[in-house]
mmCIF file of C-alpha atoms in Angstrom:
data_model
loop_
_atom_site.group_PDB
_atom_site.id
_atom_site.type_symbol
_atom_site.label_atom_id
_atom_site.label_comp_id
_atom_site.label_asym_id
_atom_site.label_seq_id
_atom_site.Cartn_x
_atom_site.Cartn_y
_atom_site.Cartn_z
ATOM 1 C CA MET A 10 140.336 205.592 186.707
ATOM 2 C CA HIS A 11 139.644 202.391 184.761
ATOM 3 C CA PRO A 12 141.561 199.287 185.613
ATOM 4 C CA LYS A 13 143.635 197.775 182.740
ATOM 5 C CA GLY A 14 141.553 196.036 180.026
ATOM 6 C CA GLN A 15 138.304 197.738 181.009
ATOM 7 C CA GLY A 16 136.700 200.729 179.371
ATOM 8 C CA MET A 17 139.349 202.519 177.381
ATOM 9 C CA LYS A 18 141.334 200.749 174.709
ATOM 10 C CA SER A 19 144.995 201.329 174.189
ATOM 11 C CA GLU A 20 146.285 203.452 171.336
ATOM 12 C CA LYS A 21 147.652 200.390 169.562
ATOM 13 C CA GLU A 22 144.209 198.644 169.682
ATOM 14 C CA GLN A 23 142.500 201.721 168.382
ATOM 15 C CA SER A 24 144.936 202.061 165.414
ATOM 16 C CA ASN A 25 144.486 198.343 164.665
ATOM 17 C CA LEU A 26 140.702 198.753 164.649
ATOM 18 C CA LEU A 27 141.033 201.838 162.307
ATOM 19 C CA LEU A 28 143.336 199.890 160.031
ATOM 20 C CA GLN A 29 140.862 196.970 159.832
ATOM 21 C CA LYS A 30 138.002 199.400 158.959
ATOM 22 C CA ILE A 31 140.087 200.983 156.259
ATOM 23 C CA LEU A 32 141.085 197.672 154.828
ATOM 24 C CA LYS A 33 137.423 196.575 154.860
ATOM 25 C CA VAL A 34 136.273 199.730 152.993
ATOM 26 C CA VAL A 35 139.172 199.373 150.487
ATOM 27 C CA GLY A 36 138.276 195.737 149.905
ATOM 28 C CA ILE A 37 134.595 196.624 149.301
ATOM 29 C CA VAL A 38 135.500 199.453 146.894
ATOM 30 C CA ILE A 39 137.875 197.164 144.949
ATOM 31 C CA GLY A 40 135.224 194.371 144.831
ATOM 32 C CA ALA A 41 132.619 196.813 143.546
ATOM 33 C CA LEU A 42 134.999 198.086 140.867
ATOM 34 C CA ILE A 43 135.776 194.530 139.705
ATOM 35 C CA ILE A 44 132.076 193.679 139.573
ATOM 36 C CA GLY A 45 131.235 196.938 137.773
ATOM 37 C CA ALA A 46 134.038 196.362 135.221
ATOM 38 C CA ALA A 47 132.826 192.813 134.513
ATOM 39 C CA VAL A 48 129.224 193.994 134.030
ATOM 40 C CA PHE A 49 130.404 196.820 131.794
ATOM 41 C CA PHE A 50 132.431 194.418 129.612
ATOM 42 C CA VAL A 51 129.514 192.013 129.333
ATOM 43 C CA PHE A 52 127.221 194.728 128.126
ATOM 44 C CA LYS A 53 129.882 196.201 125.838
ATOM 45 C CA LEU A 54 130.477 192.732 124.265
ATOM 46 C CA ARG A 55 126.693 192.193 123.762
ATOM 47 C CA SER A 56 126.327 195.664 122.213
ATOM 48 C CA ASP A 57 129.226 195.121 119.853
ATOM 49 C CA ALA A 58 127.800 191.628 118.966
ATOM 50 C CA LYS A 59 124.456 193.220 118.070
ATOM 51 C CA ASP A 60 126.211 195.811 115.879
ATOM 52 C CA VAL A 61 128.043 193.097 113.949
ATOM 53 C CA LEU A 62 124.809 191.132 113.649
ATOM 54 C CA ARG A 63 123.158 194.148 112.121
ATOM 55 C CA GLU A 64 126.125 194.513 109.644
ATOM 56 C CA ALA A 65 125.719 190.833 108.713
ATOM 57 C CA LYS A 66 121.960 191.248 108.120
ATOM 58 C CA ASN A 67 122.480 194.375 106.025
ATOM 59 C CA THR A 68 125.082 192.480 103.971
ATOM 60 C CA ARG A 69 122.545 189.674 103.323
ATOM 61 C CA MET A 70 119.915 192.228 102.250
ATOM 62 C CA ALA A 71 122.473 193.792 99.924
ATOM 63 C CA LEU A 72 123.253 190.290 98.530
ATOM 64 C CA GLN A 73 119.520 189.774 97.913
ATOM 65 C CA SER A 74 119.263 193.018 96.052
ATOM 66 C CA ALA A 75 122.353 192.192 93.996
ATOM 67 C CA ASP A 76 120.822 188.773 93.246
ATOM 68 C CA ILE A 77 117.779 190.561 91.763
ATOM 69 C CA GLU A 78 120.128 192.379 89.425
ATOM 70 C CA MET A 79 121.968 189.231 88.589
ATOM 71 C CA TYR A 80 118.678 187.412 87.842
ATOM 72 C CA ALA A 81 118.037 189.782 85.000
ATOM 73 C CA GLN A 82 121.283 188.508 83.481
ATOM 74 C CA HIS A 83 120.258 184.908 84.102
ATOM 75 C CA LYS A 84 122.912 184.595 86.813
ATOM 76 C CA THR A 85 123.022 184.329 90.615
ATOM 77 C CA VAL A 86 125.226 185.832 93.317
ATOM 78 C CA PHE A 87 126.411 182.366 94.276
ATOM 79 C CA ASN A 88 129.398 180.713 92.600
ATOM 80 C CA PRO A 89 130.543 177.620 94.498
ATOM 81 C CA ALA A 90 133.752 177.437 92.376
ATOM 82 C CA ASN A 91 135.056 180.645 94.066
ATOM 83 C CA PRO A 92 136.456 180.376 97.670
ATOM 84 C CA ASN A 93 134.052 183.070 98.918
ATOM 85 C CA GLY A 94 131.058 181.627 97.088
ATOM 86 C CA LEU A 95 130.462 184.895 95.196
ATOM 87 C CA GLU A 96 130.126 185.489 91.470
ATOM 88 C CA GLU A 97 132.707 187.901 90.047
ATOM 89 C CA ASP A 98 130.713 191.143 89.951
ATOM 90 C CA VAL A 99 128.843 190.623 93.247
ATOM 91 C CA PRO A 100 131.223 192.511 95.587
ATOM 92 C CA ARG A 101 130.966 195.606 93.426
ATOM 93 C CA LEU A 102 127.124 195.369 93.329
ATOM 94 C CA VAL A 103 126.937 194.845 97.018
ATOM 95 C CA GLU A 104 129.115 197.850 97.715
ATOM 96 C CA GLN A 105 126.775 200.028 95.670
ATOM 97 C CA ILE A 106 123.994 199.141 98.076
ATOM 98 C CA TYR A 107 125.890 198.675 101.417
ATOM 99 C CA LYS A 108 129.504 198.891 102.322
ATOM 100 C CA PRO A 109 130.198 195.936 104.629
ATOM 101 C CA GLN A 110 132.803 196.501 107.340
ATOM 102 C CA GLY A 111 133.744 192.783 107.442
ATOM 103 C CA ILE A 112 134.401 189.815 105.228
ATOM 104 C CA TYR A 113 131.433 187.796 103.944
ATOM 105 C CA LYS A 114 131.064 184.481 102.196
ATOM 106 C CA ILE A 115 128.045 182.666 100.807
ATOM 107 C CA THR A 116 127.983 179.002 102.003
ATOM 108 C CA SER A 117 124.676 177.869 100.491
ATOM 109 C CA TYR A 118 122.143 179.137 97.982
ATOM 110 C CA ASN A 119 118.666 177.976 96.952
ATOM 111 C CA VAL A 120 118.579 178.160 93.156
ATOM 112 C CA LYS A 121 114.844 177.507 92.884
ATOM 113 C CA ASN A 122 113.937 180.424 95.209
ATOM 114 C CA HIS A 123 116.935 182.616 94.235
ATOM 115 C CA GLU A 124 117.835 183.059 97.890
ATOM 116 C CA VAL A 125 121.000 183.043 100.009
ATOM 117 C CA THR A 126 120.393 180.257 102.580
ATOM 118 C CA GLY A 127 123.850 180.291 104.192
ATOM 119 C CA MET A 128 126.537 182.829 104.745
ATOM 120 C CA THR A 129 129.300 183.829 107.127
ATOM 121 C CA TYR A 130 130.288 187.318 108.139
ATOM 122 C CA GLU A 131 133.465 188.170 110.067
ATOM 123 C CA ASN A 132 134.347 191.527 111.563
ATOM 124 C CA GLY A 133 137.209 191.755 114.122
ATOM 125 C CA HIS A 134 136.791 189.039 116.713
ATOM 126 C CA PHE A 135 133.127 188.445 115.893
ATOM 127 C CA PHE A 136 132.006 185.669 113.530
ATOM 128 C CA VAL A 137 128.393 185.452 112.363
ATOM 129 C CA VAL A 138 126.839 182.380 110.802
ATOM 130 C CA PHE A 139 123.518 182.572 109.003
ATOM 131 C CA GLU A 140 121.492 179.563 107.973
ATOM 132 C CA LYS A 141 117.931 179.194 106.596
ATOM 133 C CA LYS A 142 116.391 175.805 107.006
ATOM 134 C CA ALA A 143 112.720 174.942 106.330
ATOM 135 C CA GLY A 144 111.732 178.597 106.276
ATOM 136 C CA ALA A 145 113.341 179.399 109.626
ATOM 137 C CA GLU A 146 116.385 181.766 109.846
ATOM 138 C CA TYR A 147 119.180 181.107 112.337
ATOM 139 C CA TRP A 148 121.837 183.722 113.189
ATOM 140 C CA ASP A 149 124.722 182.835 115.530
ATOM 141 C CA VAL A 150 127.246 185.366 116.651
ATOM 142 C CA ASP A 151 130.451 184.091 118.168
ATOM 143 C CA TYR A 152 133.496 185.839 119.693
ATOM 144 C CA HIS A 153 136.819 184.373 118.808
ATOM 145 C CA MET A 154 139.828 185.002 120.954
ATOM 146 C CA ASN A 155 143.226 183.746 119.958
ATOM 147 C CA VAL A 156 144.633 181.999 123.089
ATOM 148 C CA TYR A 157 147.917 180.799 121.650
ATOM 149 C CA HIS A 158 149.941 180.917 118.498
ATOM 150 C CA PHE A 159 152.896 178.617 117.738
ATOM 151 C CA ASP A 160 155.104 179.373 114.759
ATOM 152 C CA ASP A 161 157.415 176.471 113.758
ATOM 153 C CA ALA A 162 158.865 178.279 110.751
ATOM 154 C CA VAL A 163 162.564 177.848 110.237
ATOM 155 C CA LYS A 164 164.307 181.236 110.211
ATOM 156 C CA ASP A 165 167.558 181.699 108.323
#
């Protein structure tokens, strides 16, 4: 026989050790799931951002093609008097070439080179900004998340 406290552990101590091991395994599994979900969402967000960037680039190419057609009529795709910066027939011409999934606006245009030098493209929560400066092109893709909305409208 073993004296108390030496050799064999009581049933209560064994169940406590088993419970601690189970909790440790559950904690590791939950931690791995959280890390895996975070990594998945980061890659999913990057993948979706690249898709929206491709849509914006395709829209710009369609605008350039439409501008060639407008040039034959001594016009351009850009009309700063309109809120979206587009001449009246341009959306129809663009849709013949490429059907954008989002909303696009021309923000700047180089009349001398007949070239779109600035535009925005919005699809879902993604917002793409294009700028061309000194021959270099810059594309920024942002993700917008509405954090809070306050409506102060008076209801009757």
